[in-house]
C-alpha positions as CSV (number, residue, x, y, z in Angstrom):
1,X,69.4,9.6,29.9
2,X,68.4,10.8,26.4
3,X,66.8,13.8,24.8
4,X,64.3,14.1,22.0
5,X,66.3,17.1,20.7
6,X,68.7,14.6,19.1
7,X,66.9,13.7,15.8
8,X,69.3,10.8,15.1
9,X,68.6,9.1,18.4
10,X,65.8,6.6,18.9
11,X,63.7,7.6,21.8
12,X,64.0,5.2,24.7
13,X,63.0,5.2,28.3
14,X,60.2,7.4,29.5
15,X,59.8,11.2,29.7
16,X,61.3,12.7,32.9
17,X,58.1,14.5,33.8
18,X,56.0,11.3,33.5
19,X,58.4,9.3,35.7
20,X,58.4,12.0,38.4
21,X,54.6,12.4,38.2
22,X,54.3,8.6,38.6
23,X,56.6,8.8,41.6
24,X,54.2,11.3,43.2
25,X,56.5,14.3,43.1
26,X,54.0,16.7,41.5
27,X,51.8,17.0,38.4
28,X,53.4,16.8,35.0
29,X,52.7,20.5,34.4
30,X,54.4,21.5,37.7
31,X,57.4,19.1,36.9
32,X,57.8,20.7,33.5
33,X,58.1,24.1,35.2
34,X,60.7,22.5,37.6
35,X,62.7,21.3,34.5
36,X,62.6,24.7,32.9
37,X,63.8,26.3,36.1
38,X,66.7,23.9,36.4
39,X,65.6,22.3,39.6
40,X,65.9,18.7,38.5
41,X,69.1,16.7,38.0
42,X,69.6,13.4,36.3
43,X,72.7,11.5,37.4
44,X,74.0,14.7,38.9
45,X,73.5,16.8,35.8
46,X,70.9,19.6,35.7
47,X,68.4,19.1,32.9
48,X,66.4,21.9,31.3
49,X,65.0,20.1,28.2
50,X,61.3,19.0,28.3
51,X,62.1,16.1,26.0
52,X,64.5,14.4,28.4
53,X,63.9,10.7,28.8
54,X,65.2,8.5,31.5
55,X,65.5,4.9,32.5
56,X,63.8,4.6,35.9
57,X,65.7,1.4,36.7
58,X,69.2,3.0,36.3
59,X,69.0,6.8,36.3
60,X,69.2,8.7,39.6
61,X,67.0,11.7,39.9
62,X,66.9,14.5,42.4
63,X,64.6,17.5,42.8
64,X,65.9,20.6,44.6
65,X,68.8,18.4,45.9
66,X,66.5,15.7,47.3
67,X,66.7,12.2,45.8
68,X,63.5,10.7,44.3
69,X,62.6,7.0,44.5
70,X,61.7,5.8,41.0
71,X,62.2,2.0,41.6
72,X,59.0,1.0,43.2
73,X,60.4,-2.5,43.8
74,X,62.5,-1.1,46.6
75,X,60.9,-1.1,50.1
76,X,62.1,0.9,53.1
77,X,60.7,0.1,56.6
78,X,61.4,1.5,60.1
79,X,61.2,-0.8,63.0
80,X,61.2,0.0,66.7
81,X,63.0,-3.2,67.8
82,X,62.1,-4.5,71.2
83,X,64.7,-5.9,73.6
84,X,65.0,-9.7,73.5
85,X,64.9,-9.8,69.7
86,X,68.1,-10.5,67.8
87,X,69.0,-8.5,64.6
88,X,68.9,-11.3,62.1
89,X,66.2,-12.8,59.8
90,X,66.8,-16.4,61.1
91,X,68.5,-17.2,64.4
92,X,70.2,-20.5,64.5
93,X,69.6,-20.7,68.3
94,X,65.9,-20.3,68.0
95,X,65.8,-16.8,69.7
96,X,63.1,-14.3,68.6
97,X,64.3,-12.7,65.3
98,X,63.1,-10.1,62.8
99,X,60.9,-12.3,60.6
100,X,57.8,-11.5,62.6
101,X,58.2,-7.8,61.6
102,X,58.6,-8.4,57.8
103,X,55.7,-10.7,57.2
104,X,53.4,-7.8,56.1
105,X,55.6,-7.0,53.1
106,X,55.9,-9.3,50.1
107,X,59.5,-8.4,49.5
108,X,62.4,-10.2,51.2
109,X,63.6,-7.5,53.6
110,X,67.0,-7.3,55.4
111,X,68.1,-5.3,58.4
112,X,70.6,-2.5,58.0
113,X,73.3,-3.0,60.6
114,X,72.3,-4.4,64.0
115,X,71.1,-3.7,67.5
116,X,72.1,-6.3,70.1
117,X,69.3,-8.3,71.8
118,X,69.4,-6.1,74.9
119,X,69.1,-2.8,72.9
120,X,65.9,-1.4,71.5
121,X,65.1,1.3,69.0
122,X,65.4,2.3,65.4
123,X,66.3,-0.4,62.9
124,X,65.9,-0.1,59.1
125,X,64.6,-3.0,57.0
126,X,65.0,-2.8,53.2
127,X,65.6,-4.8,50.1
128,X,67.9,-2.1,48.7
129,X,71.3,-3.6,49.1
130,X,73.2,-0.5,47.8
131,X,71.6,1.8,50.3
132,X,72.1,-0.7,53.1
133,X,75.8,-0.8,52.4
134,X,76.2,3.0,52.6
135,X,74.1,3.2,55.8
136,X,75.8,0.3,57.6
137,X,79.4,0.7,56.6
138,X,81.3,2.9,59.1
139,X,83.5,4.4,56.4
140,X,80.5,6.4,55.2
141,X,80.2,8.0,58.6
142,X,76.4,7.8,59.0
143,X,75.5,9.1,62.5
144,X,73.4,7.3,65.1
145,X,71.9,8.8,68.2
146,X,71.5,6.7,71.4
147,X,69.9,7.3,74.8
148,X,71.5,5.3,77.5
149,X,70.3,4.8,81.1
150,X,73.5,4.2,83.0
151,X,74.4,3.3,86.6
152,X,75.8,6.2,88.7
153,X,75.6,9.9,88.5
154,X,77.4,11.1,85.3
155,X,79.3,14.4,85.6
156,X,80.1,17.1,83.1
157,X,83.7,15.9,83.3
158,X,82.7,12.4,82.2
159,X,80.7,13.9,79.2
160,X,83.8,15.8,78.3
161,X,85.9,12.6,78.4
162,X,83.4,10.9,76.0
163,X,83.8,13.6,73.4
164,X,87.5,14.1,73.9
165,X,88.2,10.4,73.5
166,X,88.9,7.2,75.5
167,X,91.0,4.2,74.9
168,X,89.3,0.8,74.5
169,X,90.9,-2.6,73.9
170,X,90.4,-2.3,70.1
171,X,91.6,1.3,69.9
172,X,90.6,4.9,70.7
173,X,87.1,6.1,70.3
174,X,85.2,9.4,70.9
175,X,81.6,10.4,70.6
176,X,80.7,12.9,68.0
177,X,78.4,14.5,70.6
178,X,77.5,13.7,74.2
179,X,74.9,15.2,76.4
180,X,73.7,14.6,80.0
181,X,69.9,14.5,79.9
182,X,69.1,13.6,83.5
183,X,70.5,12.5,86.9
184,X,68.2,10.8,89.3
185,X,68.5,8.4,92.2
186,X,71.8,6.9,91.4
187,X,71.3,6.7,87.6
188,X,71.7,9.0,84.6
189,X,70.4,9.4,81.1
190,X,73.1,10.2,78.5
191,X,72.6,11.0,74.8
192,X,75.4,9.9,72.6
193,X,75.9,10.6,68.9
194,X,78.3,8.3,67.1
195,X,79.2,7.2,63.5
196,X,81.3,4.2,64.6
197,X,80.1,0.7,63.7
198,X,82.2,-1.1,66.2
199,X,80.7,-3.9,68.2
200,X,78.6,-2.8,71.3
201,X,80.4,0.5,71.2
202,X,78.1,2.5,73.4
203,X,78.0,-0.1,76.2
204,X,81.8,-0.4,76.1
205,X,82.3,3.4,76.1
206,X,80.1,3.9,79.1
207,X,81.6,1.0,81.0
208,X,85.1,2.4,80.4
209,X,84.1,5.7,82.1
210,X,82.6,3.9,85.1
211,X,78.9,4.0,84.2
212,X,77.6,0.6,82.9
213,X,74.6,0.7,80.7
214,X,71.3,-0.5,82.2
215,X,69.1,0.3,79.2
216,X,69.9,1.4,75.7
217,X,67.7,2.7,72.8
218,X,68.7,4.0,69.4
219,X,66.5,7.1,68.6
220,X,68.0,8.2,65.3
221,X,69.7,6.7,62.3
222,X,71.1,9.2,59.8
223,X,68.1,11.5,58.9
224,X,65.5,9.1,60.4
225,X,64.0,9.7,63.8
226,X,62.1,7.0,65.8
227,X,59.5,9.6,66.9
228,X,56.4,8.1,68.4
229,X,56.6,4.7,66.8
230,X,55.7,2.1,69.5
231,X,58.1,-0.6,70.5
232,X,57.5,-3.7,68.4
233,X,55.9,-1.8,65.6
234,X,57.1,-1.3,62.0
235,X,56.0,1.2,59.3
236,X,57.0,2.2,55.8
237,X,59.1,5.3,55.5
238,X,57.3,8.4,54.3
239,X,58.1,10.0,50.9
240,X,60.1,12.7,52.7
241,X,62.0,10.1,54.8
242,X,62.8,8.0,51.7
243,X,64.0,11.1,49.9
244,X,66.3,12.0,52.8
245,X,67.6,8.5,53.1
246,X,68.3,8.1,49.3
247,X,69.9,11.5,49.2
248,X,72.3,10.4,51.9
249,X,73.0,7.1,50.2
250,X,73.8,8.7,46.9
251,X,76.5,11.0,48.3
252,X,78.9,8.1,48.0
253,X,79.0,5.3,45.4
254,X,78.2,2.0,47.1
255,X,80.7,-0.7,46.2
256,X,79.5,-4.2,47.1
257,X,76.6,-5.9,45.3
258,X,73.4,-6.5,47.1
259,X,74.2,-10.1,47.5
260,X,77.3,-9.3,49.5
261,X,75.2,-7.1,51.7
262,X,72.7,-9.9,52.3
263,X,75.5,-12.2,53.4
264,X,76.8,-9.5,55.8
265,X,73.3,-9.1,57.3
266,X,73.0,-12.7,58.1
267,X,76.3,-12.7,60.0
268,X,76.0,-13.4,63.7
269,X,78.0,-10.3,64.7
270,X,76.0,-7.6,66.4
271,X,77.0,-4.0,66.4
272,X,75.1,-2.3,69.2
C-alpha cells in the first residue's frame, strides 16, 4: 500500500477507489466518501487518504469490516452434493466424483473438506488454496450444521448427552449445538452443529448414543447456507457470500501453500 502524499515515492499499484469500483463495491465517488469516513481498511489499517494506492494481488481490503474480493482469478462455488458421489476430483476406483460439477468453470477447482459418499449437502469448490486451508482445518473452528435422520426416537436426554460430550474410540467429542427437530414413526430428525473435522464424526456420534444415521445432509458451512439449491446443482457464491467467506478466512493467517492444500484435497480420506 502506498500514498501519493509521499512526494519521494514513485506511484505504483492502482488507486484504492478504482480497485473497489472495479470490484463492484460502489461508484468511485461513493468509495471516496467511504475513505474519508474511515470505513475502509487496507491490510488491517484504516485509510483516510484519497491518494492511497494498492496492489490488488497482495493487499487485503475490507469495507465496514467485510472483506472484498479483488483477485478476479479466484473462483468460489457452492455445490449441493448428491449421495453416491465421492468428494474427490478423480476417484481411482471409478466411482462418480466431483469433476462433473466443475466443468462449467475454466479454473481448476478443488473441494474444501469432504462429505462421504452417503452424505449429501453443502460442499465448497474453489481455487483459493489459502481460504480452503482455513475453512477445512479443524484448528480454525469453522462450524458446520448437519441434519441427520436417525433410527429410533431421540429424547431430550440424548440431545443433552451430545452437547455435554461423549467418548469415542479416538477421544471425547461434543456438539457445539444439538436440537431435536422431529420424532415420527420410529425415526428422528436431529440438527447438529460441529466444528470438528474428524472422520465421519456425525455418524459415529449418533451411533454412540444408540441412534444410527439413516440419512445425513450438511446444510451450513461457516457463513454459507445451502438454501434452496437443488441436489446435484452448483452455483457461484454471491458477492455477499464471498465477502462473508473471505472475512472469515482472513481472521487467521493461513499457513500452508495452495499446493499443499491441493495434495490434501486429493487424499482418499473422507471427513463426513
